[in-house]
Coordinates of C-alpha atoms and ligand atoms in Angstrom, one line a residue:
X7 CA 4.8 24.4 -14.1
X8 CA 2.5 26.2 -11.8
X9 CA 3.4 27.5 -7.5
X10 CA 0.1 25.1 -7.1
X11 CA 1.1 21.9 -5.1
X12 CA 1.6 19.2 -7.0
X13 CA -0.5 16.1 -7.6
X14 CA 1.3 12.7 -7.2
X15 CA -0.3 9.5 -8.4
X16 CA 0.9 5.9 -7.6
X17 CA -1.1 2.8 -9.5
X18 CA -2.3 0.3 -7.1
X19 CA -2.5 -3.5 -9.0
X20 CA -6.5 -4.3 -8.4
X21 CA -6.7 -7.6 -6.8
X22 CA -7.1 -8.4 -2.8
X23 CA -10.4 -7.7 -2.0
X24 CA -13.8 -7.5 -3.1
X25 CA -13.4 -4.4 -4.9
X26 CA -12.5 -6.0 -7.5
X27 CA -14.6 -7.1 -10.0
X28 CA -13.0 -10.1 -11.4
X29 CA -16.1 -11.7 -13.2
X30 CA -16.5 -8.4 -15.0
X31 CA -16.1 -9.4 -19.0
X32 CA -13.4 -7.4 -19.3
X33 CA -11.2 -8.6 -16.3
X34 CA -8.2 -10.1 -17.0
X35 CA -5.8 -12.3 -15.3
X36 CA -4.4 -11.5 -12.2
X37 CA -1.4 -14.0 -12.7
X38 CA 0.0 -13.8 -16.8
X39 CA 2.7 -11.3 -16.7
X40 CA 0.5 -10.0 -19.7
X41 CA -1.4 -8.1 -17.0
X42 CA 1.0 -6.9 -15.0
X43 CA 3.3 -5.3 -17.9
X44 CA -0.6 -3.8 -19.3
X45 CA -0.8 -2.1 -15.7
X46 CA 2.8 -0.7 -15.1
X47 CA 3.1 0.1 -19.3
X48 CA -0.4 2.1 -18.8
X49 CA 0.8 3.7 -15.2
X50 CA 4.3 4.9 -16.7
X51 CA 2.1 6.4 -20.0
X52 CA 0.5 8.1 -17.3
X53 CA 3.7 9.6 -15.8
X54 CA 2.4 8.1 -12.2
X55 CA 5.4 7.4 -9.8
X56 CA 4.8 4.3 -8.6
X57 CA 3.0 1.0 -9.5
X58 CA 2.5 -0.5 -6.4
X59 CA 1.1 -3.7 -5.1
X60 CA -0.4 -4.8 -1.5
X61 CA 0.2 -8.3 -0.1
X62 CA -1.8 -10.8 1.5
X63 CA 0.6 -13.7 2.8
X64 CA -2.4 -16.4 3.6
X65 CA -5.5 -16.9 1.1
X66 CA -8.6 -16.0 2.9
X67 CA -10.8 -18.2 4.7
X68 CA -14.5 -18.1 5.6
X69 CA -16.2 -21.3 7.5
X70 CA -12.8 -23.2 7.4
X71 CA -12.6 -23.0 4.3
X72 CA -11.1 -21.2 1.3
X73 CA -12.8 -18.0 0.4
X74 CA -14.0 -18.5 -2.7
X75 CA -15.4 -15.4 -3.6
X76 CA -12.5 -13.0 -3.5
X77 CA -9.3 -12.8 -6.1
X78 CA -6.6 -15.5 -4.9
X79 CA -3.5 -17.0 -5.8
X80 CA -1.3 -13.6 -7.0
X81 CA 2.4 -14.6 -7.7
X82 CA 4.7 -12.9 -5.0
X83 CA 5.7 -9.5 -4.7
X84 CA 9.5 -9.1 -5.3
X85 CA 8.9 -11.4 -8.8
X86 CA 6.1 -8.8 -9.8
X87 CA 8.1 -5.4 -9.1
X88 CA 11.1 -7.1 -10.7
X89 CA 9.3 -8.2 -14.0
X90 CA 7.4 -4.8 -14.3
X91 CA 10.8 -2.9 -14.5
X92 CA 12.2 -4.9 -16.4
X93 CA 9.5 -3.9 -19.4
X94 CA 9.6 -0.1 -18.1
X95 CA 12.2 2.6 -17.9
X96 CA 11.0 5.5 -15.4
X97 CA 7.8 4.4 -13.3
X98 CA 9.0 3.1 -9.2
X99 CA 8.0 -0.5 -8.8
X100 CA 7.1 -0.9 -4.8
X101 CA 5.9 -3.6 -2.5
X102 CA 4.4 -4.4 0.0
X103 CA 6.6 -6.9 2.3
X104 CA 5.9 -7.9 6.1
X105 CA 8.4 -6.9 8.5
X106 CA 7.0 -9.1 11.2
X107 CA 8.0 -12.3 9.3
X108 CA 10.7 -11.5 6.6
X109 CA 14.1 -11.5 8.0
X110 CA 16.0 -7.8 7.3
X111 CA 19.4 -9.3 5.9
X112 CA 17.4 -11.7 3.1
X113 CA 15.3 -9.2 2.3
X114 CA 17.6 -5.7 2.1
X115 CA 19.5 -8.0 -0.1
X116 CA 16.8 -8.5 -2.5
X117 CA 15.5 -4.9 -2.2
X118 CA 19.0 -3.7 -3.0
X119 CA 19.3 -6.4 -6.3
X120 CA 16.4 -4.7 -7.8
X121 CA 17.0 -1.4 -6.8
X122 CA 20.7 -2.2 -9.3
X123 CA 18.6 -4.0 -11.9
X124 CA 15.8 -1.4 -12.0
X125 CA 18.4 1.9 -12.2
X126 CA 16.6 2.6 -9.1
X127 CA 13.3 2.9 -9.1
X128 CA 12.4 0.0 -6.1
X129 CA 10.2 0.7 -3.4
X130 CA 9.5 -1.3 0.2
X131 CA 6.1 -0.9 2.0
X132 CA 6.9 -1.5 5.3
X133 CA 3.9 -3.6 7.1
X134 CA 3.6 -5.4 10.3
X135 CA 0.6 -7.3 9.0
X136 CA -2.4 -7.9 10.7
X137 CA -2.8 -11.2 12.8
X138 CA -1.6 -14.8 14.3
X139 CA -3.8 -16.3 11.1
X140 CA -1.1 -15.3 8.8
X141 CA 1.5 -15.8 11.4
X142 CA 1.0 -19.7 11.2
X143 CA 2.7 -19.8 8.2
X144 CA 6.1 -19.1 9.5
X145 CA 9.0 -20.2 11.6
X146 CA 7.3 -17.7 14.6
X147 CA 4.5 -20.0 14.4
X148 CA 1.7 -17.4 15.5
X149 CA 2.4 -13.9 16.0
X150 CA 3.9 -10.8 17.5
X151 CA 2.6 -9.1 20.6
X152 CA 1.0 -6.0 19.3
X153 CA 3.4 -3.7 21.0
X154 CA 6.2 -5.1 19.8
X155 CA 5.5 -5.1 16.3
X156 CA 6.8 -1.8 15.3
X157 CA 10.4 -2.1 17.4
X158 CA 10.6 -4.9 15.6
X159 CA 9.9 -2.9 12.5
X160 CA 12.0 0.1 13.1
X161 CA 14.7 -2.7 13.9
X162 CA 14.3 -4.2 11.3
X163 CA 14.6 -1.1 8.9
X164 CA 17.6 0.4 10.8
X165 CA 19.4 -2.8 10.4
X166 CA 18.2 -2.6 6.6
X167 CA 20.1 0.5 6.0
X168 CA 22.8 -0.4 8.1
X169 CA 23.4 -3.1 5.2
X170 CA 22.6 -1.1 2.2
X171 CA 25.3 1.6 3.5
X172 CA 28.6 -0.9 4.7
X173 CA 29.6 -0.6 1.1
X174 CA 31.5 2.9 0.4
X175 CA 30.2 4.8 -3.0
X176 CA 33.5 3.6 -4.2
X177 CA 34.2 0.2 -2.7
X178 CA 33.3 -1.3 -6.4
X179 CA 36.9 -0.6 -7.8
X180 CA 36.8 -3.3 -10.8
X181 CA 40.1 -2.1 -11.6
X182 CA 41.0 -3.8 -15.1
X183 CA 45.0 -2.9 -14.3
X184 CA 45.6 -3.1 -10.7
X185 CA 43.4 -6.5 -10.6
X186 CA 41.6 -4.9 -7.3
X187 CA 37.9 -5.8 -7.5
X188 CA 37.1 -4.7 -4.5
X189 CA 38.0 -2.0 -1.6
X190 CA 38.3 -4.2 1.4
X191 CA 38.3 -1.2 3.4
X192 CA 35.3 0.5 1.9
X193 CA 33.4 -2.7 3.1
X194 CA 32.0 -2.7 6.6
X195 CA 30.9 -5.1 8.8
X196 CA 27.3 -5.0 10.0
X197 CA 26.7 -6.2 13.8
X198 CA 23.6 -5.3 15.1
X199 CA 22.4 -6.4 18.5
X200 CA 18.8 -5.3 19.3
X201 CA 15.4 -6.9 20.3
X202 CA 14.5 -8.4 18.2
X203 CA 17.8 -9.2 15.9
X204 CA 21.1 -10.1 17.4
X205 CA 22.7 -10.1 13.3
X206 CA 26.7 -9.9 12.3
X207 CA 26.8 -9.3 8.5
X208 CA 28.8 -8.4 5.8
X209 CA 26.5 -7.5 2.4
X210 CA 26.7 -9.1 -0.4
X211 CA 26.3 -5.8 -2.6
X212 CA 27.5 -2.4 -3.5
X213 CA 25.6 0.3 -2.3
X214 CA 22.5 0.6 -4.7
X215 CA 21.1 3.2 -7.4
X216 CA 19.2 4.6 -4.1
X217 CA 21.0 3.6 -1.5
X218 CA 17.4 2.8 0.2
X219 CA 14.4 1.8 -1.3
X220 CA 12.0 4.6 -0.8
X221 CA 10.1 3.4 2.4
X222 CA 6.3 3.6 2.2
X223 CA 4.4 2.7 5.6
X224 CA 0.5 1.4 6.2
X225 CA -0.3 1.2 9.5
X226 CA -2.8 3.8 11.0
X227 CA -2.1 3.5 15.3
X228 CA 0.0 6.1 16.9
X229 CA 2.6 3.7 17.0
X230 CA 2.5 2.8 13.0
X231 CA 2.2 7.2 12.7
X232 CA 5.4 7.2 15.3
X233 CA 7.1 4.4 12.8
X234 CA 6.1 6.9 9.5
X235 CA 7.5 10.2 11.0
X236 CA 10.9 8.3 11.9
X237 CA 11.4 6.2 8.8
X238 CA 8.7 6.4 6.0
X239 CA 8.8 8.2 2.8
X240 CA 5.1 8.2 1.7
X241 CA 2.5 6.7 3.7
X242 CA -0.8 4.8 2.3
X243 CA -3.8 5.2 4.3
X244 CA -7.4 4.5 3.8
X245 CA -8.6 8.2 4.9
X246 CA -10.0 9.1 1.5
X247 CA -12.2 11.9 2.7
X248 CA -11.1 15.7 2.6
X249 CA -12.1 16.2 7.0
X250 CA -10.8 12.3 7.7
X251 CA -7.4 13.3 5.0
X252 CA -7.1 17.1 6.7
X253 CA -7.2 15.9 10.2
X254 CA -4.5 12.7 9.4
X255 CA -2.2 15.0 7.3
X256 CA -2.4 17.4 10.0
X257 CA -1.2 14.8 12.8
X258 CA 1.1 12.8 11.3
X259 CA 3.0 15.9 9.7
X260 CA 3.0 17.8 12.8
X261 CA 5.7 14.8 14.2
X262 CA 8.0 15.6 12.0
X263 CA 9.6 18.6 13.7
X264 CA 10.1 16.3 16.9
X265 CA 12.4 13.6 14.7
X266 CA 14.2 16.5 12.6
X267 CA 12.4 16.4 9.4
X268 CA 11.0 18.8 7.4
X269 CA 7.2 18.7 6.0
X270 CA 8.5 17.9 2.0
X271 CA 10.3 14.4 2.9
X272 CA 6.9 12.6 3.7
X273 CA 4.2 12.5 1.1
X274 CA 0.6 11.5 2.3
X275 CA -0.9 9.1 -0.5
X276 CA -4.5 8.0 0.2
X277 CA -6.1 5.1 -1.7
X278 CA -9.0 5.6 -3.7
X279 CA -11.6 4.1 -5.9
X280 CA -12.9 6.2 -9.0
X281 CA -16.1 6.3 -11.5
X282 CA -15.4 8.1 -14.7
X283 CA -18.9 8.9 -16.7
X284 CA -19.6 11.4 -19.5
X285 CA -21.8 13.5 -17.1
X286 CA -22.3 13.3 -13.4
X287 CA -25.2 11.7 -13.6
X288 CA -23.6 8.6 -16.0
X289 CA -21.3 8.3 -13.6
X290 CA -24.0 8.1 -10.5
X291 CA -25.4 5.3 -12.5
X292 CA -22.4 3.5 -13.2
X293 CA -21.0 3.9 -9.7
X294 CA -24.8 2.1 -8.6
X295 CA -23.7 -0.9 -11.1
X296 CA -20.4 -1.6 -10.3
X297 CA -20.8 -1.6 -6.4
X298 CA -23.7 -3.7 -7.2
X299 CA -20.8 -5.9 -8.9
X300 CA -18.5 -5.9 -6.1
X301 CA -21.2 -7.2 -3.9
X302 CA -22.5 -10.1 -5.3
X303 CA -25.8 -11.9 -3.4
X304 CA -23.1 -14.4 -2.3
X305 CA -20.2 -12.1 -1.0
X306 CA -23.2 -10.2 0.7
X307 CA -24.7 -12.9 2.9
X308 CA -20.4 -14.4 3.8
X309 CA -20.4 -10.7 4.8
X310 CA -23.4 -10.6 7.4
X311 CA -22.2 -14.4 8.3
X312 CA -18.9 -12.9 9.2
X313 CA -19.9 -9.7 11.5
X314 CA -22.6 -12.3 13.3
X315 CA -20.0 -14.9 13.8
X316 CA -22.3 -17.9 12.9
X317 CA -23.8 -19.6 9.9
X318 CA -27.5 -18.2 8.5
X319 CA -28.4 -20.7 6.0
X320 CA -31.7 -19.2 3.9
X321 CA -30.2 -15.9 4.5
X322 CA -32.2 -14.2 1.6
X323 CA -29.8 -11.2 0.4
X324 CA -32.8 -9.3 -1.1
X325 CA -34.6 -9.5 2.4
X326 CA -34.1 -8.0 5.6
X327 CA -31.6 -8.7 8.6
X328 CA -30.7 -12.1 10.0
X329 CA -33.1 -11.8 13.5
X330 CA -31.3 -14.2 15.4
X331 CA -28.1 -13.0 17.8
X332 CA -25.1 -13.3 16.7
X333 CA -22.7 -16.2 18.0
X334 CA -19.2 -16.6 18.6
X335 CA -17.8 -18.3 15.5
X336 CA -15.0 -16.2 13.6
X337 CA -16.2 -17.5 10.0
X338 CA -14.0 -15.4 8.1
X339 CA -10.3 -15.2 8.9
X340 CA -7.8 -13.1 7.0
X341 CA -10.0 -10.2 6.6
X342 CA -9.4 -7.3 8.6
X343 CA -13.0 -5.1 7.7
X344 CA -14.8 -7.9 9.3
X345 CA -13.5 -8.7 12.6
X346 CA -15.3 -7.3 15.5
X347 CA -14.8 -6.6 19.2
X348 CA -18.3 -6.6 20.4
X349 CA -20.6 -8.3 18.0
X350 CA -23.8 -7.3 19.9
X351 CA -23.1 -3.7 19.4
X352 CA -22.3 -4.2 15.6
X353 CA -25.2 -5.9 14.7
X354 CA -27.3 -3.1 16.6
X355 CA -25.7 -0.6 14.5
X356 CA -26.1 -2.3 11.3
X357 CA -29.9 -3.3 12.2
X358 CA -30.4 0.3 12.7
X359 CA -29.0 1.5 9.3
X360 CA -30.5 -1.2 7.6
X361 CA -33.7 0.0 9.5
X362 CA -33.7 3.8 9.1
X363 CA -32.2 3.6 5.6
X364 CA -34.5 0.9 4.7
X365 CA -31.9 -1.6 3.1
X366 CA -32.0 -5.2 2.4
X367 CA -29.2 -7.5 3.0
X368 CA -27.4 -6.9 0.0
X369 CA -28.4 -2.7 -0.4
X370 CA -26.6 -2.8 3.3
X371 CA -23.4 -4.4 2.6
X372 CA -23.1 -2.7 -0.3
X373 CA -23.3 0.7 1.8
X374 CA -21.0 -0.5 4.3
X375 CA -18.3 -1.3 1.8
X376 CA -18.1 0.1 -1.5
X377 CA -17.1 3.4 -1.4
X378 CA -16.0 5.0 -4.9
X379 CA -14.0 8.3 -3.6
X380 CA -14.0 9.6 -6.9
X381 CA -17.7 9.9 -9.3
X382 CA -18.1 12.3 -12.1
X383 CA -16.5 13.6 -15.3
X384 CA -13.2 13.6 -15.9
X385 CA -12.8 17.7 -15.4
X386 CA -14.9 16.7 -12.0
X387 CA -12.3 14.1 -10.3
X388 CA -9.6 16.2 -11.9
X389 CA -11.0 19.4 -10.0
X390 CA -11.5 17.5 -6.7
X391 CA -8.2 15.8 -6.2
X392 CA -6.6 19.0 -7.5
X393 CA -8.9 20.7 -4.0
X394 CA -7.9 17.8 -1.7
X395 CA -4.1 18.4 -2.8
X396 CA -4.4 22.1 -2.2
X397 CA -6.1 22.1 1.2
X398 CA -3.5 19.6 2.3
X399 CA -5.6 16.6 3.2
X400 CA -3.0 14.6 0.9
X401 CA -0.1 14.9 -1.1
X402 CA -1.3 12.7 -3.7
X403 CA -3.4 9.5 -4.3
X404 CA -2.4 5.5 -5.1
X405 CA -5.8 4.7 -7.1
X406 CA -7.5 2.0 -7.1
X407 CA -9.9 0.8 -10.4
X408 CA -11.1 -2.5 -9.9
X409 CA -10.7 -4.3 -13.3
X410 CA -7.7 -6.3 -13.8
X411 CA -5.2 -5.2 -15.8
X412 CA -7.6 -2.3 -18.1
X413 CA -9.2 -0.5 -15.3
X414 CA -6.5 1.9 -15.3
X415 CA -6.5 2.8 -18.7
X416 CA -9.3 5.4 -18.6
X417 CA -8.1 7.2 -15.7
X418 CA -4.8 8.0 -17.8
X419 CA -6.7 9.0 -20.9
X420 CA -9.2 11.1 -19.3
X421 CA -8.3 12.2 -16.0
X422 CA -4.5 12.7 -16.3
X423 CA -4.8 15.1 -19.2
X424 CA -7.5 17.6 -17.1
X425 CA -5.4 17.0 -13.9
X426 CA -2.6 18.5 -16.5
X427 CA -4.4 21.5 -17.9
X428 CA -5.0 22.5 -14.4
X429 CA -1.1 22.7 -13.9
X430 CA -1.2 20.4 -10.8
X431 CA 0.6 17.2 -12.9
X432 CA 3.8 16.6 -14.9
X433 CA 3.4 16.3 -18.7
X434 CA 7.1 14.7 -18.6
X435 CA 9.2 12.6 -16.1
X436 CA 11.1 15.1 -14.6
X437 CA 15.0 15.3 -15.9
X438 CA 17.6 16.3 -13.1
X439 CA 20.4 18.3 -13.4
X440 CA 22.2 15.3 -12.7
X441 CA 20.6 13.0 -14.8
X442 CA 19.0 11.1 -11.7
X443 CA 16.0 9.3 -12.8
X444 CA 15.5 7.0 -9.5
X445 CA 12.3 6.9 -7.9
X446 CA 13.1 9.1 -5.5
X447 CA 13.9 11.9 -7.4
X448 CA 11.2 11.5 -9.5
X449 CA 9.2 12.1 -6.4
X450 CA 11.4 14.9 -5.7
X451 CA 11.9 14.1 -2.1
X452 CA 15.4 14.5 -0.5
X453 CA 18.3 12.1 0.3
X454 CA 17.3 10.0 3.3
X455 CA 19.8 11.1 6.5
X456 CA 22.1 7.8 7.1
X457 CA 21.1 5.9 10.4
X458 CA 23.4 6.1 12.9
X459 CA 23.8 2.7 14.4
X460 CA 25.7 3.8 17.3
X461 CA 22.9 6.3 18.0
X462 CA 20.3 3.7 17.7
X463 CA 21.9 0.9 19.6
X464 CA 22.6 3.6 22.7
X465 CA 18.9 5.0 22.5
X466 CA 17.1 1.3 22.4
X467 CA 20.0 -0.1 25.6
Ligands
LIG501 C1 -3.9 1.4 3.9 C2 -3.4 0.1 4.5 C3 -2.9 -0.9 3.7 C4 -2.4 -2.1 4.2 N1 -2.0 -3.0 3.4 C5 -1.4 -4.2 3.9 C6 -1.0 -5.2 3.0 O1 -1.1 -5.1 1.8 N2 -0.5 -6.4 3.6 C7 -0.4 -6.5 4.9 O2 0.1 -7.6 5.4 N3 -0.8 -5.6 5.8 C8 -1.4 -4.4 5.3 N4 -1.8 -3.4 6.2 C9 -1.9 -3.7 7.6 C10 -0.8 -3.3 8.4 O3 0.3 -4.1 8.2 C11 -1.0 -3.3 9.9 O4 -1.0 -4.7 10.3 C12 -2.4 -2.9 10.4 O5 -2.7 -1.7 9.8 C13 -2.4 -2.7 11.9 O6 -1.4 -1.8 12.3 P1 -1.8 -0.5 13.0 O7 -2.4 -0.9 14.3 O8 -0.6 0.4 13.1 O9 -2.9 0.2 12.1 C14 -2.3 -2.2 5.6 C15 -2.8 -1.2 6.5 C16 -3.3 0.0 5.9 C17 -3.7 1.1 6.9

């Protein structure tokens, strides 16, 4: 292997947002397990480290009604990552679970079941989620106040590993001739008083393959970069770009030192979107078509309806901009890229693109939100992750193709094998010394230090 830094690649499931192209010939299902063992068969062929999968926890609504233009109706997330390991041997399953309205003893339990049944290889992206719209369907009835939503996070994951280490590595005795199952003293009991959680628990498992899921975080405010540098592993961000990827890298790995941690335990995973072609310009064209695909006349118009607040019927998507102000209606709910603080100024800014560009409707919307990071030749995306990996604007990338279950496929024919001959990616799953194969060593990132409860409970009194 080469002294260049290495490339990681994690295998995002397409599905939660217009990016993909679901009435594409070639889609697939987004619910048969058919599709989900294709992805996480083709990932692990492609020696990626994790298949991963976001979560939305309300279907989409624009106008009061369901959003019928988007993928909806994906089974839930612990099922998926379960069923994928079960038909693969190395790849990391992760998901993405809410820690604003799970409940930290349910779910570290479940975490820590497939972390045994996978050997290992589970993953938990740690989200606070984004509003009261998906807060309505649970017991809170609404949501959190913004600043509270990370203590509650960082309670909620320092009670997690509070559970997942009250069994001792040897409390599982099983002991065929003594008739001792257990090691009563190896078992602790959990009570955790903060908050948010006032909790007094005894786990219902050994200590897993792991011991924790590797924790991934999304969350971009200085209080979701605080939450990263304490407790997250890898983080997934949006800044795709090699200045937006420098400057975050640059910040979020510089808080390390202050929490004790060293530069190597948290990888910095950008998502992306990527447009192989046979020459550049092939892959221009095809990069025209398929954004062209993601924004449909329809999905452009419920777009402009949404950042004006207010119904335009006759809105003609090959015309130009609505002319009248916008109102106060939030049409679409559930959507994070369209909610806006001051309208007024919005629609100024767009009219002024739309203007000096000279787009219609549709030409703008397609501007303002398909973005393929990636366009070019196979040796081309190769050569230009390998350049953002080396000038540390990322660690790695969780890609994004937006077909469901196939558009992965090329990336690991064509891409993986140039990303290889430059030296920058594994040809094997790497073998440890001690046989490890969990997720985490596959990432080659170190053991997580234990949480000190006592610590934690003194620092938050
Ligand atoms: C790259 C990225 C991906 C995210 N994916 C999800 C997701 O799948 N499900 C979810 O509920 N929230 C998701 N979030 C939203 C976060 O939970 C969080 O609510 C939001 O980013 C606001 O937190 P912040 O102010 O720290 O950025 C994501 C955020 C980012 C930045």
């Amino acid at each position: 292997m080469s002294n260049k830094r290495q490339v990681h690649l994690v295998a995002h499931f397409p599905g939660v947002n217009n990016l993909t192209v679901w009435n594409d010939p070639a889609s697939g299902s987004q619910i048969d397990f058919a599709s989900f063992r294709h992805f996480a068969q083709t990932a692990e062929r492609g020696l990626f480290d994790y298949v991963f999968l976001a979560e939305g926890l309300r279907l989409r609504e624009h106008g009061g009604e369901i959003h019928d233009l988007d993928v909806a109706g994906r089974p839930a997330t612990l099922a998926i990552i379960t069923a994928m390991a079960a038909v693969t041997e190395r790849i990391g399953v992760v998901g993405t679970l809410s820690s604003t309205f799970n409940e930290p003893y349910e779910l570290a339990r479940q975490l820590a079941s497939i972390d045994h049944l996978s050997g290992g290889r589970v993953g938990w992206n740690v989200v606070t989620s984004s509003d009261a719209f998906h807060g309505a369907n649970f017991r809170r009835g609404g949501f959190l106040p913004y600043p509270e939503r990370y203590v509650r996070a960082a309670e909620f994951v320092t009670l997690a590993k509070q559970l997942w280490d009250s069994w001792g590595a040897d409390a599982h005795v099983a002991n065929k001739h003594t008739g001792q199952f257990v090691d009563d003293a190896q078992v602790d009991d959990v009570r955790f008083a903060g908050t948010q959680f006032d909790v007094s628990a005894t786990s219902t498992l050994p200590r897993s393959p792991q011991r924790y899921p590797v924790i991934v975080q999304a969350g971009d405010s200085p209080a979701g970069r605080d939450f990263a540098s304490e407790h997250a592993e890898i983080i997934f961000t949006r800044k795709g770009t090699l200045e937006e990827g420098q400057k975050f890298y640059t910040d979020v790995k510089g808080r390390l030192p202050k929490v004790g941690r060293t530069e190597d335990s948290l990888r910095i995973m950008p998502g992306v979107s990527f447009v192989i072609g046979d020459s550049a310009a092939d892959a221009e064209e095809k990069s025209r078509a398929i954004a062209l695909a993601q924004v449909s006349p329809q999905t452009a118009i419920a777009w402009v309806e949404a950042i004006w607040g207010r119904e335009l019927p006759g809105l003609d998507p090959d015309g130009p901009l609505p002319t009248v102000d916008p109102g106060e209606q939030e049409q679409r709910q559930g959507q994070v890229s369209t909610q806006v603080n001051d309208r007024l100024a919005r629609v100024q800014q767009l009219r002024a693109r739309a203007e000096a560009e000279k787009l219609t409707v549709r030409q703008l919307v397609v501007k303002e939100t398909s973005r393929h990071d990636f366009v070019g030749t196979p040796a081309h995306i190769a050569a230009e992750m390998d350049k953002a990996v080396q000038l540390r604007a990322a660690d790695g990338f969780v890609v994004i193709p937006h077909i469901t279950p196939t558009g992965l496929d090329e990336f690991v024919d064509r891409v993986v094998p140039e990303l290889q001959d430059r030296g920058v990616f594994r040809t094997d799953y790497p073998q440890s010394e001690t046989g490890e194969t969990t997720l985490r060593s596959t990432l080659n990132l170190p053991d997580p230090q234990a949480v000190n409860a006592r610590e934690y409970e003194e620092a938050i009194a």
